Amino acid sequence: MQHLAKLGVLNLEANFEEMNCKRLTMRKTQRHVCAWIALCFLVGQGCTQVWWWNNEPIPGTFRLDAQLEWNAMVTELGDVNVDHLGHTLRLDNLQMYISEMELRAENGEWEPIGDVALLDFSVLKPHILAPVPAGEYDAIRFGVGLPSEINTDMDPASYPNDHPLSVPGSAGMFWTWSSGYVFVKYEGKFAAEPGQPLLEPLSYHCGTDGSFRSVMLEFEEPLLIQSRELTVQELVFDAALALVGAADSIDIVADPITHNASGTTLGGRIMDLIDDAWSLR
Amino acid sequence: MMRSRQLHQQTWILWILVLACLTSCERCQEAECEGADCNPAATPYVLDIPPFFPPMDIPADNPLTVEGVHLGRMLFWEKSLSQDGSMSCGSCHLPEHGFSDPSPYSTGITGAQGLRNAMALINIGWASNYFWDGRGASLEEQILEPVSHPDEMAMPWPDAVAQLQASTEPVDYPNLFLKAFGTAEINSELTTKAIAQFLRTMISADSKFDQWRRGETSLSDEEFAGYEIFLREGGDPETTPGGQFGGDCFHCHGEAGLQFSDYLFRNNGLDSTFVNDAGLAGVTGMPLDSGRFKTPTLRNVSLTAPYMHDGRFTTLEEVLDHYNTGGVPSSTIDPFMKYTTGGLALSPVQKTHLLAFLETLTDTSFIAASQFQDPH
């Protein structure tokens, strides 16, 4: 009896295996059909510069690579540099929000390429990636910091976690609900006297609605973005120019710190200098 | 006319393609479910995200299920996961201490001690880069280590798995794994997944501060004054532009998402050299990371003494004194530390207010919650 029961179980198991096998075979066939349809679609679409269902031009991909420099020389966080007054310093952390990124098309209209991005220069090549309509563009503009409508009175917890303004996405870059986000963190250490170790803290945290700045840069030659092609543009931030410009300069020994959740004169000056620290390559 | 007909035909083809893709997607989801260790028959666990908290990122290959969370709780408190059967995870993460260890260094089954204080298990589902030095990339990965570490539970994983596999009384683990993951074949991966599921349910969101944020109660004058100090920039505005004579706590223990930590790594000026414990630099190999440790949450901070990665401070007063004097200079000390200006220089009254505020982060319902206690 036991033996028969065992046989029955074995038969049931065999049936189950057979059914499972058929199910898997059907699924495989279905996947193959789908794959063929997709392949035919891609091959057909691959020959044209427009979407076949609406004749709209297929966009290209634009990548904006941020490059950190110090006095026009490529640098990295942790490198030791010398500022305009001869002070030795080391940048340990450089993060900033940029927003409302747009490219100017031939017809003068601005094409949006992104709402908000957090440029973190501890990452090897911070970049922004966006689909952009094919065409020629002659300028780029963006804001340094965040426009007031998204800076304050917004709860970081309301964003999905992969958003740059979310709780994990803005880690270390959020003050409070009323004061909003830190727009720029420019941190490091400097030597109090020449030859001394780099122990003095340099800490510029700039933010508040009044610190928002706009940058507009024109390309030397029009930037051509082609359908389905990747176009890369380098955006250079010269960290030395955040301390000295045509109209102002900052002595890091005299003014090593500003945390302007409530807005400070020094914070505003740094943001003005940062405004002019960008270039295209 | 021709063009219109062509467009019409193209639209039909598009619809057929969309349908084909939808069917295909449904299959993919099934395939993912087969590939991962999830059991379609298990009951999804609905995680209640508290107000003002961000969404919790739960790994796609370890969705929470009622059966998985239950199994995780059993395993978290399972002493047979240690070599001599004397220790469970819960032995160093005691509920009455905010699921942390009141000893500076936890003592393993051999009597050996580690180098760091056991971290509190509070809202850990929102944390990232686990351990004080961030060497655990995921919660599941973090759980692997204490079981087999010779200074902790000292149980090689193959032995731990064999122990669970053979267990039918008093807990039938093969059956619990079957219910949770659809297989009675136990392995270390499934074991850590179950414990991770349980830990993700350990949410503390009912402290007096939470109740105040929800408008259910009010803070005393002293507590509110402490909250203001917590949120104000440190330093004298004469010497520190933007200084507000505050506690400067919010930079690292910010209230964004009510986490009271940004889970980043910082050198908060405890030492001038890092020979004994390099912190994050021991993981990354980067000199700039020397002496940097993970910022812990301040939730239940009054229960989680001793403080700092090595448990060197036994009271919160000592912690405030450390920040009040500014810490020890080093080449990697965090710029938030105010050592150059002699620390925060909070007055005794301000410190009392700040302590009163920190007490409002205590959540007694969390530590007493029956679903987190030892079920054995």
XYZ file of C-alpha atoms in Angstrom:
657
model
C 0.000 0.000 0.000
C 2.755 2.286 1.055
C 4.616 1.320 -2.071
C 1.595 2.174 -4.279
C 1.146 5.469 -2.533
C 4.748 6.213 -3.138
C 4.306 5.366 -6.798
C 1.305 7.700 -6.921
C 3.348 10.484 -5.479
C 6.064 9.806 -7.980
C 3.496 9.937 -10.823
C 2.122 13.202 -9.523
C 5.636 14.589 -9.317
C 6.286 13.398 -12.883
C 3.077 15.089 -14.105
C 3.984 18.246 -12.315
C 7.433 18.247 -13.855
C 5.928 17.676 -17.306
C 3.476 20.565 -16.856
C 6.228 22.782 -15.578
C 8.374 21.867 -18.549
C 5.568 22.719 -21.017
C 4.984 26.010 -19.215
C 8.654 26.870 -19.459
C 8.761 25.937 -23.159
C 5.703 28.133 -23.854
C 7.290 30.971 -21.977
C 10.518 30.576 -23.923
C 8.614 30.648 -27.222
C 6.735 33.739 -26.139
C 9.996 35.441 -25.201
C 11.500 34.530 -28.571
C 8.512 36.020 -30.403
C 8.759 39.197 -28.333
C 12.482 39.400 -28.952
C 11.944 39.038 -32.722
C 9.272 41.725 -32.762
C 11.526 44.046 -30.799
C 14.455 43.269 -33.096
C 12.389 43.953 -36.245
C 11.179 47.169 -34.680
C 14.706 48.269 -33.815
C 16.090 47.351 -37.246
C 13.277 49.254 -38.944
C 13.633 52.245 -36.676
C 17.419 52.140 -36.821
C 17.591 53.496 -40.371
C 15.728 56.735 -39.743
C 16.253 60.013 -37.893
C 12.589 60.363 -36.973
C 10.197 58.278 -34.859
C 8.202 56.156 -37.320
C 4.844 56.686 -35.644
C 4.791 60.479 -35.518
C 7.711 61.662 -37.672
C 9.145 63.646 -34.756
C 12.963 63.906 -34.784
C 14.705 61.395 -32.548
C 16.616 63.231 -29.796
C 20.296 62.918 -29.106
C 21.879 62.504 -25.699
C 23.693 65.370 -24.082
C 26.179 64.768 -21.281
C 27.581 67.635 -19.275
C 30.774 66.590 -17.485
C 31.849 68.762 -14.571
C 35.600 69.203 -14.279
C 37.342 70.638 -11.236
C 40.309 72.925 -11.792
C 42.576 75.155 -9.708
C 43.953 78.126 -11.614
C 43.176 76.466 -14.947
C 44.925 73.213 -13.940
C 42.983 70.004 -13.427
C 42.824 69.151 -9.727
C 41.092 66.742 -7.363
C 39.797 66.985 -3.839
C 42.663 66.287 -1.462
C 45.249 68.051 -3.657
C 47.243 70.798 -1.982
C 47.087 74.141 -3.816
C 48.117 77.746 -3.237
C 45.631 80.607 -3.396
C 46.010 84.165 -4.746
C 47.495 85.373 -1.451
C 50.003 82.536 -1.195
C 48.095 80.513 1.407
C 48.464 76.763 1.142
C 45.159 74.952 1.245
C 43.533 71.638 0.512
C 39.928 71.236 -0.630
C 38.336 68.180 1.017
C 34.747 68.603 -0.029
C 33.101 70.536 -2.831
C 29.421 70.054 -3.524
C 26.906 72.350 -5.116
C 23.396 72.323 -6.439
C 22.829 73.554 -9.948
C 19.338 73.947 -11.318
C 17.217 74.976 -14.294
C 19.848 73.799 -16.779
C 19.034 74.806 -20.373
C 20.631 74.910 -23.817
C 19.899 77.737 -26.273
C 18.817 76.531 -29.683
C 19.434 78.242 -33.029
C 16.026 79.897 -32.895
C 16.883 81.449 -29.537
C 14.590 79.207 -27.526
C 15.906 77.559 -24.391
C 15.711 73.769 -24.249
C 15.567 72.341 -20.694
C 18.143 69.660 -19.893
C 17.489 69.179 -16.196
C 15.736 70.602 -13.143
C 18.193 69.977 -10.342
C 21.538 68.250 -9.992
C 23.963 67.936 -7.123
C 27.526 68.242 -8.370
C 29.725 66.336 -5.957
C 33.372 66.677 -6.882
C 34.355 63.725 -4.707
C 32.870 61.693 -7.540
C 35.437 61.243 -10.307
C 33.357 62.766 -13.111
C 30.110 64.278 -11.897
C 27.836 64.664 -14.858
C 24.337 65.382 -16.058
C 22.751 63.276 -18.768
C 19.713 64.390 -20.744
C 17.910 63.657 -23.999
C 17.973 66.790 -26.158
C 16.318 67.424 -29.542
C 18.803 67.130 -32.385
C 20.060 70.495 -33.565
C 22.614 73.203 -32.968
C 22.942 75.034 -29.674
C 25.031 78.101 -28.926
C 24.773 78.624 -25.162
C 24.067 76.965 -21.864
C 22.603 78.485 -18.727
C 21.926 77.224 -15.243
C 21.390 78.454 -11.721
C 23.898 77.917 -8.929
C 21.733 76.924 -6.001
C 18.010 76.352 -6.001
C 15.163 78.651 -6.988
C 13.095 79.709 -4.000
C 10.055 77.637 -4.976
C 11.962 74.418 -4.352
C 14.467 75.652 -1.775
C 12.294 76.356 1.212
C 9.029 75.027 2.584
C 9.628 71.743 0.795
C 9.991 68.531 2.748
C 12.959 66.451 1.505
C 10.988 63.366 2.551
C 8.474 64.151 -0.193
C 10.991 63.286 -2.930
C 11.816 59.765 -4.061
C 15.105 58.631 -2.537
C 17.042 58.851 -5.807
C 16.238 62.559 -6.217
C 19.039 65.031 -5.382
C 16.702 66.888 -3.011
C 15.515 63.771 -1.145
C 16.614 62.903 2.386
C 19.425 60.549 1.319
C 20.092 62.513 -1.894
C 20.659 65.746 0.017
C 22.560 64.193 2.933
C 24.662 66.937 4.449
C 23.132 69.554 2.120
C 19.934 70.382 3.986
C 19.579 72.928 6.752
C 15.991 73.176 7.912
C 12.565 73.601 6.378
C 12.735 77.371 6.790
C 16.289 77.951 5.568
C 16.283 75.246 2.894
C 19.279 73.616 1.305
C 22.990 74.382 1.336
C 23.676 75.581 -2.220
C 27.438 75.286 -2.062
C 29.773 73.475 0.309
C 33.396 74.524 -0.108
C 35.418 72.854 2.640
C 39.017 72.100 3.374
C 42.010 72.895 5.505
C 44.716 75.535 5.242
C 48.035 76.306 6.889
C 48.034 79.226 9.303
C 51.625 80.040 8.324
C 53.733 78.934 5.352
C 55.270 75.530 5.993
C 52.876 74.624 8.803
C 50.553 71.595 8.579
C 47.111 72.018 7.070
C 45.039 72.143 10.241
C 42.906 75.271 10.029
C 39.333 74.677 8.895
C 38.033 76.311 5.752
C 34.282 76.002 5.631
C 32.042 77.986 3.332
C 28.409 76.933 3.336
C 26.346 79.211 1.162
C 22.620 79.171 0.723
C 19.292 80.943 1.270
C 17.070 82.258 -1.501
C 19.088 85.466 -1.839
C 22.213 83.470 -2.704
C 20.798 81.987 -5.889
C 22.955 82.956 -8.884
C 22.544 82.487 -12.641
C 25.289 81.473 -15.044
C 25.171 81.788 -18.831
C 28.017 80.570 -21.035
C 28.252 80.722 -24.816
C 29.908 77.990 -26.837
C 32.851 79.071 -28.983
C 31.360 77.047 -31.824
C 27.768 75.856 -32.010
C 27.231 72.569 -30.241
C 25.817 70.002 -32.651
C 23.568 67.365 -31.142
C 22.659 64.585 -33.541
C 19.825 62.092 -33.323
C 20.784 59.044 -31.281
C 24.326 60.343 -30.811
C 26.000 61.147 -27.512
C 27.425 64.670 -27.302
C 29.716 65.455 -24.387
C 30.468 68.949 -23.158
C 32.900 69.733 -20.365
C 31.877 72.320 -17.794
C 34.844 73.570 -15.814
C 34.614 74.889 -12.293
C 37.798 76.671 -11.228
C 37.812 76.474 -7.436
C 40.573 79.103 -7.181
C 38.212 81.644 -8.746
C 35.772 81.125 -5.887
C 38.286 83.076 -3.796
C 39.359 85.802 -6.202
C 37.759 87.613 -9.105
C 37.850 90.873 -10.989
C 35.892 92.770 -8.368
C 36.555 90.972 -5.092
C 38.862 88.607 -3.272
C 38.631 86.632 -0.057
C 41.389 86.088 2.486
C 40.837 82.578 3.822
C 42.919 83.276 6.925
C 40.851 86.302 7.891
C 37.525 84.794 6.796
C 37.768 81.010 7.006
C 34.154 80.224 7.851
C 30.664 81.155 6.847
C 27.576 79.127 7.557
C 24.897 81.338 6.233
C 21.637 79.541 6.869
C 20.358 83.027 7.633
C 22.439 84.757 4.956
C 25.757 86.552 5.444
C 27.736 89.116 3.517
C 30.649 86.710 3.132
C 28.336 84.003 1.778
C 26.960 86.428 -0.808
C 30.464 87.471 -1.875
C 31.497 83.847 -2.334
C 28.406 83.179 -4.438
C 29.228 86.207 -6.614
C 32.739 84.870 -7.159
C 31.437 81.356 -7.861
C 29.146 82.858 -10.469
C 32.238 83.767 -12.524
C 34.214 80.570 -11.841
C 32.661 78.559 -14.677
C 33.848 78.013 -18.228
C 33.287 75.619 -21.114
C 35.810 73.440 -22.815
C -4.845 61.066 -47.499
C -2.199 58.403 -48.108
C -0.174 59.790 -45.202
C -3.190 59.693 -42.876
C -3.881 56.000 -43.742
C -0.221 55.211 -43.192
C -0.298 56.868 -39.778
C -3.478 54.958 -38.911
C -1.822 51.645 -39.783
C 1.276 52.594 -37.802
C -0.831 53.381 -34.749
C -2.386 49.886 -34.905
C 1.042 48.275 -35.120
C 2.140 50.365 -32.176
C -0.788 49.128 -30.087
C 0.038 45.512 -30.942
C 3.629 46.096 -29.895
C 2.551 47.710 -26.631
C 0.332 44.691 -25.848
C 3.175 42.318 -26.645
C 5.477 44.265 -24.354
C 2.947 44.297 -21.528
C 2.581 40.494 -21.739
C 6.326 40.178 -21.779
C 6.671 42.459 -18.729
C 4.258 40.317 -16.744
C 6.460 37.339 -17.472
C 9.595 39.164 -16.516
C 8.118 39.931 -13.123
C 7.323 36.260 -12.627
C 10.805 35.327 -13.724
C 12.293 37.809 -11.259
C 10.220 36.282 -8.524
C 11.513 32.838 -9.460
C 15.094 34.021 -9.663
C 15.044 35.815 -6.339
C 14.431 34.160 -3.010
C 10.903 35.409 -2.683
C 7.973 33.147 -2.105
C 4.910 34.194 -4.115
C 2.765 32.393 -1.553
C 4.100 34.467 1.343
C 2.004 37.351 2.654
C 3.333 40.804 1.749
C 4.238 42.820 4.838
C 2.833 46.306 4.585
C 5.334 48.683 6.114
C 3.727 51.716 7.655
C 5.976 54.678 6.846
C 5.487 57.308 9.575
C 4.592 60.913 8.732
C 7.557 63.075 7.622
C 9.733 60.007 7.021
C 11.180 59.362 3.551
C 10.352 56.200 1.612
C 12.404 53.174 2.650
C 14.530 51.548 -0.043
C 13.910 47.836 0.235
C 16.037 45.576 -1.985
C 13.994 44.088 -4.824
C 15.369 40.642 -4.036
C 14.274 40.794 -0.419
C 10.730 42.139 -0.212
C 9.191 42.162 3.245
C 6.732 39.381 4.003
C 4.891 38.541 7.200
C 6.541 35.127 7.226
C 9.993 36.570 6.500
C 9.738 39.163 9.267
C 8.572 36.513 11.732
C 11.458 34.237 10.775
C 13.876 37.174 11.058
C 12.706 37.895 14.572
C 13.187 34.244 15.570
C 16.691 34.277 14.089
C 17.643 37.649 15.608
C 17.032 36.185 19.049
C 18.358 32.681 18.210
C 21.226 31.736 20.508
C 22.100 28.614 18.546
C 23.614 30.980 15.952
C 26.567 31.329 18.355
C 29.132 28.598 18.766
C 28.355 27.795 22.417
C 24.652 28.609 22.182
C 24.952 31.509 24.619
C 24.527 34.561 22.388
C 22.063 35.894 19.883
C 22.134 39.170 17.937
C 19.900 40.506 20.679
C 22.565 39.854 23.320
C 24.449 42.975 22.185
C 21.396 44.898 20.985
C 19.290 45.127 24.109
C 15.811 46.664 23.798
C 16.065 48.639 27.050
C 19.203 50.310 25.686
C 17.623 51.282 22.366
C 18.807 47.971 20.913
C 22.449 48.809 21.656
C 24.997 47.566 24.180
C 25.550 49.429 27.476
C 29.185 48.242 27.485
C 31.697 50.273 25.476
C 32.825 47.098 23.727
C 30.632 44.034 23.347
C 32.024 40.785 24.731
C 31.881 37.755 22.445
C 31.445 34.118 23.453
C 35.172 33.657 24.028
C 35.360 36.668 26.311
C 37.138 38.658 23.603
C 36.056 42.230 23.011
C 35.809 44.202 19.815
C 37.118 47.709 19.212
C 33.809 49.479 18.856
C 30.501 49.984 20.591
C 27.529 48.032 19.188
C 25.423 50.462 17.157
C 21.804 51.049 18.113
C 19.275 49.341 15.851
C 16.803 52.149 15.294
C 15.219 52.987 11.943
C 18.064 51.063 10.380
C 16.039 50.530 7.202
C 16.829 54.132 6.289
C 20.524 53.888 7.050
C 23.245 53.198 4.515
C 26.829 51.929 4.629
C 26.600 49.853 7.777
C 29.016 49.554 10.715
C 30.863 52.538 12.211
C 33.306 52.422 9.284
C 30.742 51.792 6.549
C 32.217 48.495 5.406
C 28.789 46.859 5.082
C 27.269 47.879 1.761
C 23.844 46.518 2.665
C 21.953 45.481 5.754
C 22.040 41.873 4.563
C 25.824 42.076 4.190
C 26.202 43.625 7.624
C 24.316 40.774 9.287
C 26.718 38.189 7.870
C 29.649 39.374 9.961
C 28.763 39.122 13.684
C 27.679 35.479 13.437
C 31.024 34.229 12.171
C 33.333 36.857 13.689
C 35.676 35.106 16.173
C 35.277 37.946 18.710
C 31.512 37.859 18.525
C 29.295 34.808 18.007
C 32.186 32.800 16.496
C 29.952 30.434 14.552
C 31.185 29.498 11.065
C 28.270 29.979 8.693
C 28.225 26.358 7.438
C 27.823 25.237 11.064
C 25.139 27.835 11.735
C 23.209 26.719 8.661
C 23.528 23.042 9.639
C 22.273 23.877 13.128
C 19.188 25.630 11.753
C 18.581 22.926 9.168
C 18.524 20.253 11.861
C 16.256 22.243 14.160
C 12.685 21.020 14.409
C 12.110 21.529 18.135
C 11.300 23.912 19.726
C 11.486 25.899 16.472
C 10.968 24.176 13.135
C 13.319 26.382 11.125
C 13.111 24.429 7.831
C 9.364 24.967 7.908
C 9.714 28.673 8.724
C 12.143 29.104 5.816
C 9.719 27.201 3.579
C 6.928 29.601 4.500
C 9.106 32.676 4.109
C 11.151 31.829 1.044
C 9.467 28.811 -0.536
C 12.340 26.489 0.281
C 13.254 24.466 3.333
C 16.890 24.450 2.291
C 18.550 26.937 4.578
C 21.610 28.963 3.660
C 23.399 32.015 5.018
C 21.909 34.301 2.375
C 18.329 33.476 3.304
C 19.160 33.713 6.992
C 20.546 37.235 6.648
C 17.670 38.222 4.385
C 15.145 37.187 7.031
C 16.960 39.083 9.793
C 17.215 42.145 7.521
C 13.454 41.992 6.945
C 12.876 42.001 10.693
C 15.292 44.889 11.267
C 13.558 46.984 8.606
C 10.353 46.775 10.607
C 12.041 48.216 13.702
C 10.753 51.744 13.277
C 10.869 54.312 16.037
C 8.481 57.191 15.351
C 6.546 57.837 18.521
C 8.831 59.900 20.709
C 7.552 63.077 22.316
C 9.220 64.977 19.472
C 7.328 62.895 16.877
C 4.088 63.522 18.724
C 4.860 67.244 18.768
C 5.615 67.219 15.021
C 2.261 65.536 14.456
C 0.561 68.186 16.566
C -0.451 65.738 19.290
C 1.409 67.316 22.187
C 3.488 70.347 23.044
C 7.090 70.732 24.093
C 7.898 72.391 27.405
C 9.626 75.776 27.291
C 12.880 74.106 28.254
C 12.545 71.447 25.535
C 11.661 73.998 22.877
C 14.592 76.194 23.881
C 16.787 73.110 23.499
C 15.311 72.453 20.056
C 16.217 75.993 19.019
C 19.780 75.519 20.256
C 19.899 72.228 18.333
C 18.919 74.053 15.133
C 21.147 77.113 15.520
C 24.599 77.562 14.014
C 27.429 77.372 16.496
C 29.861 80.129 17.250
C 29.992 83.802 18.027
C 28.797 85.795 14.992
C 31.675 88.211 15.635
C 34.223 85.501 14.883
C 32.149 83.051 12.856
C 30.037 84.631 10.103
C 26.618 83.072 10.426
C 27.299 81.984 14.021
C 24.253 82.043 16.268
C 25.626 80.810 19.584
C 23.840 77.530 18.876
C 24.634 73.870 19.306
C 25.366 73.209 15.615
C 23.842 69.742 16.086
C 21.550 69.836 13.068
C 24.301 69.743 10.455
C 25.081 66.089 11.086
C 22.028 65.018 13.082
C 19.573 66.883 10.885
C 15.841 66.504 11.169
C 15.362 65.910 7.435
C 13.076 62.912 7.206
C 13.143 62.885 11.018
C 16.194 60.637 10.915
C 18.417 62.792 13.165
C 21.419 61.596 11.198
C 22.602 62.151 7.662
C 24.430 58.792 7.911
C 27.619 60.399 6.588
C 31.113 59.827 7.959
C 32.938 62.446 9.978
C 35.902 63.005 12.215
C 34.352 64.781 15.184
C 37.632 65.618 16.869
C 38.014 62.772 19.332
C 41.705 62.076 18.623
C 44.659 63.662 16.916
C 45.972 60.387 15.472
C 44.198 57.245 14.328
C 46.676 54.452 14.876
C 44.275 52.244 16.834
C 41.257 52.794 14.640
C 41.430 54.544 11.275
C 37.648 54.477 10.805
C 36.465 54.930 7.230
C 40.093 55.125 6.010
C 40.474 51.472 7.031
C 37.875 50.654 4.376
C 38.650 53.154 1.624
C 42.418 53.446 2.121
C 42.061 57.209 1.653
C 44.086 59.347 4.097
C 41.325 61.991 4.013
C 38.996 59.431 5.608
C 41.186 58.920 8.677
C 39.259 59.140 11.917
C 35.938 59.420 10.143
C 33.069 57.391 11.583
C 29.419 57.102 10.772
C 27.061 59.665 12.254
C 24.583 57.750 14.434
C 20.959 58.725 14.850
C 20.038 60.697 17.950
C 16.763 58.848 18.341
C 16.623 57.263 21.788
C 20.012 58.815 22.477
C 19.335 59.002 26.200
C 19.074 55.182 26.218
C 22.041 54.317 24.043
C 25.000 55.194 26.282
C 27.930 54.888 26.108
C 28.636 57.253 23.229
C 30.982 57.544 20.242
C 32.315 54.656 18.185
C 34.416 53.435 21.083
C 31.948 54.213 23.838
C 34.369 56.589 25.537
C 31.709 58.896 26.954
C 29.360 57.422 29.503
C 26.895 60.311 29.724
C 25.294 62.808 27.377
C 26.751 65.583 29.533
C 30.237 64.351 28.623
C 29.260 64.364 24.956
C 28.063 67.966 25.156
C 31.243 68.931 26.988
C 33.266 67.434 24.143
C 31.508 69.580 21.551
C 31.481 72.549 23.877
C 35.268 72.553 24.090
C 35.765 71.959 20.371
C 37.549 68.613 20.200
C 41.107 67.727 19.225
C 42.611 69.204 16.041
C 43.802 66.877 13.305
C 44.268 67.052 9.570
C 40.877 65.459 8.918
C 38.719 66.987 11.672
C 35.347 68.019 10.352
C 34.968 71.731 9.582
C 31.859 71.770 11.761
C 34.013 71.284 14.837
C 34.696 74.651 16.424
C 38.023 73.850 18.031
C 39.733 76.972 16.724
C 37.274 79.200 18.532
C 37.210 77.193 21.741
C 34.166 75.096 20.999
C 30.510 75.975 21.074
C 30.799 77.713 24.422
C 27.247 76.865 25.417
C 26.273 78.050 28.868
C 25.213 75.544 31.576
C 21.597 76.618 31.081
C 21.834 76.087 27.318
C 23.276 72.624 27.909
C 20.391 71.793 30.231
C 17.923 72.904 27.574
C 19.696 70.889 24.905
C 19.614 67.787 27.106
C 15.900 68.340 27.705
C 15.359 68.415 23.952
C 17.414 65.255 23.401
C 15.211 63.501 25.969
C 12.202 64.224 23.751
C 13.692 61.828 21.187
C 13.151 58.894 23.533
C 10.543 56.465 22.241
C 9.549 54.090 25.019
C 6.839 52.437 22.915
C 9.544 51.391 20.446
C 11.784 49.690 22.978
C 8.811 48.010 24.641
C 7.069 46.903 21.440
C 6.157 43.250 21.815
C 6.916 42.475 18.160
C 10.598 43.250 18.687
C 11.144 41.240 21.880
C 12.694 37.800 22.301
C 10.090 35.257 21.136
C 11.942 32.179 22.405
